[in-house]
PDB file of C-alpha atoms in Angstrom:
ATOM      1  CA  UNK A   1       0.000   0.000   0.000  1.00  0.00           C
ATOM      2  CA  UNK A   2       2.651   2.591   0.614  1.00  0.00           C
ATOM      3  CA  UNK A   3       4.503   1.808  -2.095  1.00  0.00           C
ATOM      4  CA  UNK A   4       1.037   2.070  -4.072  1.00  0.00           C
ATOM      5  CA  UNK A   5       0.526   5.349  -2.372  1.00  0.00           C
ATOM      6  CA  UNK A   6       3.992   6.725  -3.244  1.00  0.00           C
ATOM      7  CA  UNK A   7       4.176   5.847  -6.809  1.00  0.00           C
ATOM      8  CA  UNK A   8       0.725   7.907  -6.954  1.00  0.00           C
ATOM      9  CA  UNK A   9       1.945  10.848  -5.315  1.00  0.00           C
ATOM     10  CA  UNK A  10       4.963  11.166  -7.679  1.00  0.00           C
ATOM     11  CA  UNK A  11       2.734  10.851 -10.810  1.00  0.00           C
ATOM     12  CA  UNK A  12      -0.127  13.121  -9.425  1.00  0.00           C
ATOM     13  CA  UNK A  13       3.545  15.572  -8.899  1.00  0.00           C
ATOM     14  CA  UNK A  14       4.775  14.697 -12.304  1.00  0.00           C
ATOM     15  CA  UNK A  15       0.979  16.350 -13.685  1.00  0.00           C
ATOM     16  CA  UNK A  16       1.243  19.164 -11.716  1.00  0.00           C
ATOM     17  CA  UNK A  17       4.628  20.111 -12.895  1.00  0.00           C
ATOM     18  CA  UNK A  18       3.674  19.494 -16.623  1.00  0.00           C
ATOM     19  CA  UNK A  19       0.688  21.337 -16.310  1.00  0.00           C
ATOM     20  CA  UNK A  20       1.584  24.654 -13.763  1.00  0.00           C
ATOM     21  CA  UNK A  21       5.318  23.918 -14.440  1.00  0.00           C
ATOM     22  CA  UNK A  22       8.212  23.471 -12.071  1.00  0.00           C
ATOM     23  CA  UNK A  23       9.503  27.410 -11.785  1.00  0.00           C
ATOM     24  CA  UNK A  24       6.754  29.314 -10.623  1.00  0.00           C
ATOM     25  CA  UNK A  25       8.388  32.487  -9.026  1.00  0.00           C
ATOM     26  CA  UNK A  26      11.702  33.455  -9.498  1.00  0.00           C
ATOM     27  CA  UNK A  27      14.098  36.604  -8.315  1.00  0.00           C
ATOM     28  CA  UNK A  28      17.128  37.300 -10.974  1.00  0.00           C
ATOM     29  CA  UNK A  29      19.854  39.321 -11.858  1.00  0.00           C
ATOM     30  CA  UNK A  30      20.643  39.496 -15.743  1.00  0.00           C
ATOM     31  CA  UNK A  31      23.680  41.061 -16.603  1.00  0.00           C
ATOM     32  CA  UNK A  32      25.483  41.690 -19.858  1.00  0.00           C
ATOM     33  CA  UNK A  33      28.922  42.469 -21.082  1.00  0.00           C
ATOM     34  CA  UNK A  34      30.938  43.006 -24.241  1.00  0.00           C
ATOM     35  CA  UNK A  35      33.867  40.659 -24.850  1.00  0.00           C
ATOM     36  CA  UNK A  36      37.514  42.165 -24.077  1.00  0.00           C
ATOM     37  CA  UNK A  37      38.971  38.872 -25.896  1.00  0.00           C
ATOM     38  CA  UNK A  38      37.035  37.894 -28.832  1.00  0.00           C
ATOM     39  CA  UNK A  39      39.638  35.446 -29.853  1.00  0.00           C
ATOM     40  CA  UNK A  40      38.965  33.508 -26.296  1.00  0.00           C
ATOM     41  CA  UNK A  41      35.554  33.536 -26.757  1.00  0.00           C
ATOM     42  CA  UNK A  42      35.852  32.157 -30.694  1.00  0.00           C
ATOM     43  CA  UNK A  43      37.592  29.343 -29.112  1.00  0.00           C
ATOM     44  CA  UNK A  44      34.674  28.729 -26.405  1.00  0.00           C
ATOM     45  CA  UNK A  45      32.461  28.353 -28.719  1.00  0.00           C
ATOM     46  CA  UNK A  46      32.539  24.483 -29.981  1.00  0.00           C
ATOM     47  CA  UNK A  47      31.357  23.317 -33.566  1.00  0.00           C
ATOM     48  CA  UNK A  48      28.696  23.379 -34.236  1.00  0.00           C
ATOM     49  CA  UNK A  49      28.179  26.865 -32.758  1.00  0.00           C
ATOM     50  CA  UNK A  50      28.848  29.590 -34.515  1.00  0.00           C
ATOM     51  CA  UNK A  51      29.797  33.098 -33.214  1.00  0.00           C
ATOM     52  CA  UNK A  52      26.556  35.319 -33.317  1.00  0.00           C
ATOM     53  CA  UNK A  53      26.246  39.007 -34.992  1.00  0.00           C
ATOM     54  CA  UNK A  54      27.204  40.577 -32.186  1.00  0.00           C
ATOM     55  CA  UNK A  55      29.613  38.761 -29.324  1.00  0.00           C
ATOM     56  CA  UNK A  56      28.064  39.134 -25.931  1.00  0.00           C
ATOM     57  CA  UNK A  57      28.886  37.574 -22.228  1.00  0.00           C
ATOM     58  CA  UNK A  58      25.931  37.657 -19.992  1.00  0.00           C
ATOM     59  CA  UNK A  59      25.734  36.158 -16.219  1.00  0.00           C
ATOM     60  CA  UNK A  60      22.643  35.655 -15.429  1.00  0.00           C
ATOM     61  CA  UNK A  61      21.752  34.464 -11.304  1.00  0.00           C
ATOM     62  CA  UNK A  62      18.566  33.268 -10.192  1.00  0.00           C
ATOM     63  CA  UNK A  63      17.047  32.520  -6.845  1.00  0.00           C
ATOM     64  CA  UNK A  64      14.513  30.097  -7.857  1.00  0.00           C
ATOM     65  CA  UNK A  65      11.972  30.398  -4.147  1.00  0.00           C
ATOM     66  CA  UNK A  66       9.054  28.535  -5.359  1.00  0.00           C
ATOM     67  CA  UNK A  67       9.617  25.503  -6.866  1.00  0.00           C
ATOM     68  CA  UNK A  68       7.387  22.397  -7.977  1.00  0.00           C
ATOM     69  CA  UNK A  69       6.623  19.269  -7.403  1.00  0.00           C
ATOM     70  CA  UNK A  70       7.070  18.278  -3.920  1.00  0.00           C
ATOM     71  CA  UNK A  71      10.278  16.833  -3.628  1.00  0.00           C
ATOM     72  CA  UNK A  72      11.765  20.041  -5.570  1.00  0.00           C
ATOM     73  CA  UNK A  73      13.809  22.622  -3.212  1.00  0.00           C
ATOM     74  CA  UNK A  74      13.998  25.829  -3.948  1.00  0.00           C
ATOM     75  CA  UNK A  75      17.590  26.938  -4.781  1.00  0.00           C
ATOM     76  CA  UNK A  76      20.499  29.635  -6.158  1.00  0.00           C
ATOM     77  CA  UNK A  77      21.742  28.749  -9.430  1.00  0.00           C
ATOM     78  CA  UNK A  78      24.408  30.753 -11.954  1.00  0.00           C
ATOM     79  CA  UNK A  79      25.191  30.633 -15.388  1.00  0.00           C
ATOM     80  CA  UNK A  80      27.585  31.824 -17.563  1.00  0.00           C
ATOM     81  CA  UNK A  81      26.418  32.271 -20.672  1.00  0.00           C
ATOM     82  CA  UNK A  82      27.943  33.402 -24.170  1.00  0.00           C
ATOM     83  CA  UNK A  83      26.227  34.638 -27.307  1.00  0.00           C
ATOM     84  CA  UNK A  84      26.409  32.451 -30.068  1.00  0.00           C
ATOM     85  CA  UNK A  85      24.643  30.941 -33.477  1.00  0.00           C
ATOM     86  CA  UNK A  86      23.667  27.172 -34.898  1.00  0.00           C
ATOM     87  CA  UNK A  87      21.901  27.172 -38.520  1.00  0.00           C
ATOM     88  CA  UNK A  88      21.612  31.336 -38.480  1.00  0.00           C
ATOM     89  CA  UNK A  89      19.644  30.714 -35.187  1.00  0.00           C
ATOM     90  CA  UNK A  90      21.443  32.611 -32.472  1.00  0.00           C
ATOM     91  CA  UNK A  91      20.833  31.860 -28.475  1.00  0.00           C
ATOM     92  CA  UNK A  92      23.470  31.084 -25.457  1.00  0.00           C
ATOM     93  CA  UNK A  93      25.956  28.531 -24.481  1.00  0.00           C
ATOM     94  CA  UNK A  94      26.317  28.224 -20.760  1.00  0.00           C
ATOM     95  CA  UNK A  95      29.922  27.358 -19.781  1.00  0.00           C
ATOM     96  CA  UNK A  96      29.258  27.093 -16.279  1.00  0.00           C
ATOM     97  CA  UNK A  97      26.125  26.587 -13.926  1.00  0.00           C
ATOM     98  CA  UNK A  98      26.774  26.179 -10.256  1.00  0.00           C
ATOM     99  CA  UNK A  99      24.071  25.566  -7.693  1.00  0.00           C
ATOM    100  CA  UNK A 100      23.640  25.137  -4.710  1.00  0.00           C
ATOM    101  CA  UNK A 101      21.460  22.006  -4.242  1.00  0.00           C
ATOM    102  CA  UNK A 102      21.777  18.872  -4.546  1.00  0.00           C
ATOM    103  CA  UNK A 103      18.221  18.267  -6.734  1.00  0.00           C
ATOM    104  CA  UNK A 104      19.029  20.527  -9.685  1.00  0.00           C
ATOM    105  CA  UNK A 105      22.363  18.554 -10.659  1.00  0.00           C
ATOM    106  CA  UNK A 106      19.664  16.220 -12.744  1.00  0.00           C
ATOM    107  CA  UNK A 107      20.179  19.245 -15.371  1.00  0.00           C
ATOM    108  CA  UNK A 108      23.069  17.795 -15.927  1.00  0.00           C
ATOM    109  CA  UNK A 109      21.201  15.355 -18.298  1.00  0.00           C
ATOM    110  CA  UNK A 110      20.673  18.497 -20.535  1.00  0.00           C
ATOM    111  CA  UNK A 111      23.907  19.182 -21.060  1.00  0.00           C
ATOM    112  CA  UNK A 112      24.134  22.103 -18.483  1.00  0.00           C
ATOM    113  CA  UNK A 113      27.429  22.322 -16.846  1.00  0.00           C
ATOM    114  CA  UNK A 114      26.268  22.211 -13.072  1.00  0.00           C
ATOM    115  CA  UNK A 115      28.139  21.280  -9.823  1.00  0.00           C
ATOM    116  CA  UNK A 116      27.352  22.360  -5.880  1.00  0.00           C
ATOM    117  CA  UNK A 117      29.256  25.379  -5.081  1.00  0.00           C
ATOM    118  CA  UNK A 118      30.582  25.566  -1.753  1.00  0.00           C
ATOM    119  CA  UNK A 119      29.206  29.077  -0.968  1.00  0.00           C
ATOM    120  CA  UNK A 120      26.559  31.090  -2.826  1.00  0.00           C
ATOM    121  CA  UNK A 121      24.998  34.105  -1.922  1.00  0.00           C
ATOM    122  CA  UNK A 122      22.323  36.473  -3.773  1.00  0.00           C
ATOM    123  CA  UNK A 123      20.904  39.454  -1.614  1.00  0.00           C
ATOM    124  CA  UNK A 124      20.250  42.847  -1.594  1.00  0.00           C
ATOM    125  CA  UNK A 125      22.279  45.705   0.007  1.00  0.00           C
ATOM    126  CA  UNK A 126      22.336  48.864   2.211  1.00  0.00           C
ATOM    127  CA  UNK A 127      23.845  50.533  -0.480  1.00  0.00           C
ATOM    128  CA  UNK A 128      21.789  52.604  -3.164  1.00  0.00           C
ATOM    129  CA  UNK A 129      19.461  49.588  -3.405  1.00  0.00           C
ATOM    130  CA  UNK A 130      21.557  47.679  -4.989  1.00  0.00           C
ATOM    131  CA  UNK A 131      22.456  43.620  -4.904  1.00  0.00           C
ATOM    132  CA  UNK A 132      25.697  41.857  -4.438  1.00  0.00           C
ATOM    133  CA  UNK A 133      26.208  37.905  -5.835  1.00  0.00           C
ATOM    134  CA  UNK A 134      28.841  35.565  -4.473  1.00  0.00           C
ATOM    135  CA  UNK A 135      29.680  32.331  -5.898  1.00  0.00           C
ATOM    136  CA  UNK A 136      32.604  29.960  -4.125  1.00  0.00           C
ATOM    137  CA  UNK A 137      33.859  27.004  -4.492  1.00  0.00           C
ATOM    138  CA  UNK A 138      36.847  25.126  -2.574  1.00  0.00           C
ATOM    139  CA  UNK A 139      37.920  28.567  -1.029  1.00  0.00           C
ATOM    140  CA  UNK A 140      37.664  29.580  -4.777  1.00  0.00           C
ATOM    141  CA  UNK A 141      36.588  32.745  -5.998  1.00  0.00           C
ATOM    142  CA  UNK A 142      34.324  31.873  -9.344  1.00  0.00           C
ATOM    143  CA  UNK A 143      32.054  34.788  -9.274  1.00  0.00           C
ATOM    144  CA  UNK A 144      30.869  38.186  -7.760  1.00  0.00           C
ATOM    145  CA  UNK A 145      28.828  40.907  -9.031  1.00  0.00           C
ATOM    146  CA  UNK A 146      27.916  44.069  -7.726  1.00  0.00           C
ATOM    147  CA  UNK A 147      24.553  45.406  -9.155  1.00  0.00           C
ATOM    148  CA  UNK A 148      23.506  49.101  -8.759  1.00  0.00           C
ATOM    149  CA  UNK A 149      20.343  50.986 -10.452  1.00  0.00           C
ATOM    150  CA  UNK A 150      20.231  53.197 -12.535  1.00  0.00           C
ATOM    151  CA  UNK A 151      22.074  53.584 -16.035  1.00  0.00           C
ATOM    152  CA  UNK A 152      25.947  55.057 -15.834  1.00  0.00           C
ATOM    153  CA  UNK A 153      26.564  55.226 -19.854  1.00  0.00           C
ATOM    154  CA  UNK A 154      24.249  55.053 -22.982  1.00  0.00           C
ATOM    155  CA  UNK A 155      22.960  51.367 -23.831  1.00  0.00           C
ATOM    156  CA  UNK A 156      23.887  50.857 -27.659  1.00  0.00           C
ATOM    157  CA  UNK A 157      21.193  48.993 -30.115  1.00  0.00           C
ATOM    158  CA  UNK A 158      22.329  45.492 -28.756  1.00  0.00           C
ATOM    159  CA  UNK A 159      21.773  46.414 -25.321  1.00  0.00           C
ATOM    160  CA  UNK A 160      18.462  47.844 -25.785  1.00  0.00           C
ATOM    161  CA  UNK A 161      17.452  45.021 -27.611  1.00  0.00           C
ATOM    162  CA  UNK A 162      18.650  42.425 -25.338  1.00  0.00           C
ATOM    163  CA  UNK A 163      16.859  44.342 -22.222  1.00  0.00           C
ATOM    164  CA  UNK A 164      13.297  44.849 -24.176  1.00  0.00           C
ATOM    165  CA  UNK A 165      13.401  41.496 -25.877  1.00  0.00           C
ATOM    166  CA  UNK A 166      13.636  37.626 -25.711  1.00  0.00           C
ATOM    167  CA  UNK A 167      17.163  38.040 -24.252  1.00  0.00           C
ATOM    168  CA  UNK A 168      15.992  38.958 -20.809  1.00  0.00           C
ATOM    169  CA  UNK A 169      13.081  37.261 -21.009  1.00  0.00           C
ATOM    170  CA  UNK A 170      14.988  33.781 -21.693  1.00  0.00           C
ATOM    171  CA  UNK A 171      12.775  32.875 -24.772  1.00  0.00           C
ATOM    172  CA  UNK A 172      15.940  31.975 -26.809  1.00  0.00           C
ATOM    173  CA  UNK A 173      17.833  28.599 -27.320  1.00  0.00           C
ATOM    174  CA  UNK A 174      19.930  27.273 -24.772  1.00  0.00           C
ATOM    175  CA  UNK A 175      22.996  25.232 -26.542  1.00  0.00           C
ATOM    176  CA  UNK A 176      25.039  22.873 -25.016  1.00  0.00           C
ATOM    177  CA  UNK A 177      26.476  19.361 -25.215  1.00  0.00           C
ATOM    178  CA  UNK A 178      25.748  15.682 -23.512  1.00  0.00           C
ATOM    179  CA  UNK A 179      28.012  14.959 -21.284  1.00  0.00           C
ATOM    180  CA  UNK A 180      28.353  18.965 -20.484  1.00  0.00           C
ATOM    181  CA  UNK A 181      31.089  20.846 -22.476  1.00  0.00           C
ATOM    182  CA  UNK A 182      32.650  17.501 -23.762  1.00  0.00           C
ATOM    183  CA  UNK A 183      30.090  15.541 -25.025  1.00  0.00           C
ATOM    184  CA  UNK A 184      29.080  13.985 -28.306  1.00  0.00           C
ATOM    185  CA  UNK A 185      25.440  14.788 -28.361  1.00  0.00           C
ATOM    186  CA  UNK A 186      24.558  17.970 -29.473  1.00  0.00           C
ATOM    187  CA  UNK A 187      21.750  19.570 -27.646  1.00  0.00           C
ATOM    188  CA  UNK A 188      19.139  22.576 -27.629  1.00  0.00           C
ATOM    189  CA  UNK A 189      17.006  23.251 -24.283  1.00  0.00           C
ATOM    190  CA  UNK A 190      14.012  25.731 -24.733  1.00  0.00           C
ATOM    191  CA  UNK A 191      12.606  27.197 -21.482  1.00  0.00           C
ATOM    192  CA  UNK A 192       8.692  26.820 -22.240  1.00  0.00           C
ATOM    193  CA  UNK A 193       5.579  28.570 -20.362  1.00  0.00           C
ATOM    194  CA  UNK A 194       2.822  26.328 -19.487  1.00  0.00           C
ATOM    195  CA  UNK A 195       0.503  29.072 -17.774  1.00  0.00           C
ATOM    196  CA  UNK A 196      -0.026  32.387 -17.740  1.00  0.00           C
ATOM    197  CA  UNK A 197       3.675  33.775 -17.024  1.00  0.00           C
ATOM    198  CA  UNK A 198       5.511  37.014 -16.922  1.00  0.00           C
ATOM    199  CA  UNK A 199       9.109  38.786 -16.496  1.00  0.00           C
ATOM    200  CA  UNK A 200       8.985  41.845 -14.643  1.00  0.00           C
ATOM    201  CA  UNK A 201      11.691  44.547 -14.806  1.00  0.00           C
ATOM    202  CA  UNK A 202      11.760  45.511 -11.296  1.00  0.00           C
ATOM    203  CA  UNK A 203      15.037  48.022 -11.147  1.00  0.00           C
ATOM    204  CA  UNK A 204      17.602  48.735 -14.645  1.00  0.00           C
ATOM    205  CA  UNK A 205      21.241  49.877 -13.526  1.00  0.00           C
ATOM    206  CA  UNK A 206      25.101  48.483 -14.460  1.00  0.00           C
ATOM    207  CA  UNK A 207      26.912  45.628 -12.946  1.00  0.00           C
ATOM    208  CA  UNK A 208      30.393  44.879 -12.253  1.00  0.00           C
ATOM    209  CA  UNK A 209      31.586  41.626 -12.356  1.00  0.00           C
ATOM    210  CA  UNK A 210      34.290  39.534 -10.934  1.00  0.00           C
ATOM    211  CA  UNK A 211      35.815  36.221 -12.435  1.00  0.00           C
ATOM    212  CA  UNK A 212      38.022  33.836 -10.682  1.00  0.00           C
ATOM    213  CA  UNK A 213      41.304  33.599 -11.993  1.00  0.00           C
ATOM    214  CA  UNK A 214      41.294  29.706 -12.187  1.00  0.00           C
ATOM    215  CA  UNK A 215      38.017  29.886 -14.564  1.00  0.00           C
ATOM    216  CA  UNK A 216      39.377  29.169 -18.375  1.00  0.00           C
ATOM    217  CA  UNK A 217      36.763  32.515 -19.182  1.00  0.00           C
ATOM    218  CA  UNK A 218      38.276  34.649 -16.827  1.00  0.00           C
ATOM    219  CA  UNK A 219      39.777  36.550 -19.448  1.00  0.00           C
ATOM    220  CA  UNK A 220      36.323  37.613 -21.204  1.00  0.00           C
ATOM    221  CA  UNK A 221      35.265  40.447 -19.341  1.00  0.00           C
ATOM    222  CA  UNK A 222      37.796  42.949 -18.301  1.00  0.00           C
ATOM    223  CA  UNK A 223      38.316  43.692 -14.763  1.00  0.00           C
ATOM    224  CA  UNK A 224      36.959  47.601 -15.105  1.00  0.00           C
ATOM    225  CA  UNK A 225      34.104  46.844 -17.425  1.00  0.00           C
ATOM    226  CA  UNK A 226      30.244  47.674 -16.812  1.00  0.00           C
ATOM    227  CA  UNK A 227      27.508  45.532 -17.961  1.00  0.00           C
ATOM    228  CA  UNK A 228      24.051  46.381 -18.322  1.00  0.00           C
ATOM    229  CA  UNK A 229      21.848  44.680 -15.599  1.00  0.00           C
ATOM    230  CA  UNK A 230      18.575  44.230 -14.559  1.00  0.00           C
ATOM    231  CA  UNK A 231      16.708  43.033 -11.496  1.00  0.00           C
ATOM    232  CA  UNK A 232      14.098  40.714 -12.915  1.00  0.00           C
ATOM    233  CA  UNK A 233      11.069  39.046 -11.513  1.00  0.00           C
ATOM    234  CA  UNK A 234       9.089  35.575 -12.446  1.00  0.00           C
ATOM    235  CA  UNK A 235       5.628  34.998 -11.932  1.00  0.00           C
ATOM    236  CA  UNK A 236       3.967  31.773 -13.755  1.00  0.00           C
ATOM    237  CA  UNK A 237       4.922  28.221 -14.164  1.00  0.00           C
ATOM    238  CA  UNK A 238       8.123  27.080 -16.513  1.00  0.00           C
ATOM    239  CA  UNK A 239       9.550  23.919 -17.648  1.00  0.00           C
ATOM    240  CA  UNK A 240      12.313  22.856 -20.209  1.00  0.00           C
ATOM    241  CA  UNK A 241      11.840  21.432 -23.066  1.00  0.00           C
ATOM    242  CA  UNK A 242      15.388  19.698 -24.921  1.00  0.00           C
ATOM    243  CA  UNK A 243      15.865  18.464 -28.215  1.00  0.00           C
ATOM    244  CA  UNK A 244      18.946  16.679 -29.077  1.00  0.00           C
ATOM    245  CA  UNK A 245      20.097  18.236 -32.269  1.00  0.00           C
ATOM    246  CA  UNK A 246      22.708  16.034 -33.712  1.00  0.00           C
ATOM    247  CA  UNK A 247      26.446  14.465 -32.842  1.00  0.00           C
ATOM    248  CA  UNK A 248      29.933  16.103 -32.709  1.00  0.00           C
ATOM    249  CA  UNK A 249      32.899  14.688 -32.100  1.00  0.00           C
ATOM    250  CA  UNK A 250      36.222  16.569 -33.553  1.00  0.00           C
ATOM    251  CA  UNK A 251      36.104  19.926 -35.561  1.00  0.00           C
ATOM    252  CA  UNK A 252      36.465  18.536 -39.298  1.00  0.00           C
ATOM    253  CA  UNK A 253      33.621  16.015 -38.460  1.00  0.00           C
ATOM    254  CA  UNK A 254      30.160  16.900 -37.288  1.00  0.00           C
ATOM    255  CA  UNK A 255      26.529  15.539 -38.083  1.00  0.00           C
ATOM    256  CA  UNK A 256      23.107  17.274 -36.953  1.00  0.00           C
ATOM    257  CA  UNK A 257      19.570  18.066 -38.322  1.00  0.00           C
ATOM    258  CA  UNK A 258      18.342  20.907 -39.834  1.00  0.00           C
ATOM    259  CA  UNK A 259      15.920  22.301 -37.569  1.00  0.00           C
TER     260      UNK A 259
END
């Protein structure tokens, strides 16, 4: 019987998920910066992927606080993210994504490149209403960022676009491999609404951002550089969607589908 009972718990879970979705409200910080080293970040970018019109590095942290179905905890999570294009489509490759729970790590099975940090922190400050991000690992810097409203420079056309559109609002692929970062299988994730669901600009100001010297990106974003970054909101219900797109294994020899 409890078996019985358990097995019907986890499938009346599984239908709530599908149908309200797992990520129902959500507190983030998307940031975005140009490339200092665009040579680096051409050799980030594995075949398939192509680099996009316009080269961009964003870090985007989320503080996912109401999560679905039981069993799910909520949780921090941060990815590093850069621009890129596959078949003239463009969308993000995430070289990194710590957390800092145990449960998320199945995203691993997507190809996202996620491990539990040893220390991760996402909170506002005294200071001009601003946030600060802190991401650890082994006594480790990997990341900090130091978010502050209000705009300190003019946004150019990519900027504006990014903040206003499907950038922000993560309606654009997500690319990655199976294993993560070395794998054969090539992979595309799509984060899709299954209710009613909404991004809310709460606060638009600049970000600086710190990156640990023993991360093989650290070079991308220059130590005085200012990103555009906004303080973002999540009200709805969210799951992922993945399709696996093809197989890669050297740079003279890759296979996928036109999609």
């Amino acid at each position: 019987m409890t078996n019985s009972c358990n097995k019907e718990k986890k499938f009346h879970g599984y239908l709530d998920m599908r149908q309200k979705g797992m990520w129902r409200n959500t507190t983030a910080l998307f940031s975005l910066f140009k490339p200092a080293d665009l040579e680096l970040y051409r050799s980030l970018l594995r075949p398939p992927l192509e680099m996009p019109e316009t080269p961009a590095v964003a870090i985007f942290m989320f503080d996912y606080h109401d999560v679905k179905p039981t069993g799910a905890v909520p949780y921090l999570e941060y990815a590093y993210c850069l621009r890129c294009k596959y078949l003239g489509k463009e969308g993000w490759h995430i070289l990194t994504m710590p957390v800092n729970r145990f449960v998320p790590l199945i995203g691993i099975f997507l190809g996202f490149p996620k491990y539990i940090a040893s220390e991760m922190m996402m909170s506002p400050t005294d200071i001009n209403d601003g946030w600060s991000v802190l991401v650890k690992h082994e006594d480790q810097l990997k990341m900090s960022l130091e978010f502050t409203p209000g705009l300190t420079r003019k946004l150019d056309t990519f900027e504006k676009n990014a903040i206003h559109g499907s950038a922000f609002d993560l309606d654009e692929p997500l690319y990655g491999f199976i294993p993560p970062n070395t794998g054969l299988f090539f992979n595309r994730v799509m984060v899709e609404d299954v209710v009613e669901s909404k991004w809310e600009r709460k606060k638009l100001g600049m970000a600086k951002a710190r990156i640990g010297s023993s991360e093989p990106f650290s070079g991308l974003i220059a130590p005085d550089a200012e990103g555009v970054c906004a303080l973002m909101r999540y009200h709805g219900g969210c799951i992922l969607v993945d399709r696996t797109l093809g197989f890669y294994w050297n740079s003279k020899n890759a296979r996928s589908e036109n999609t």
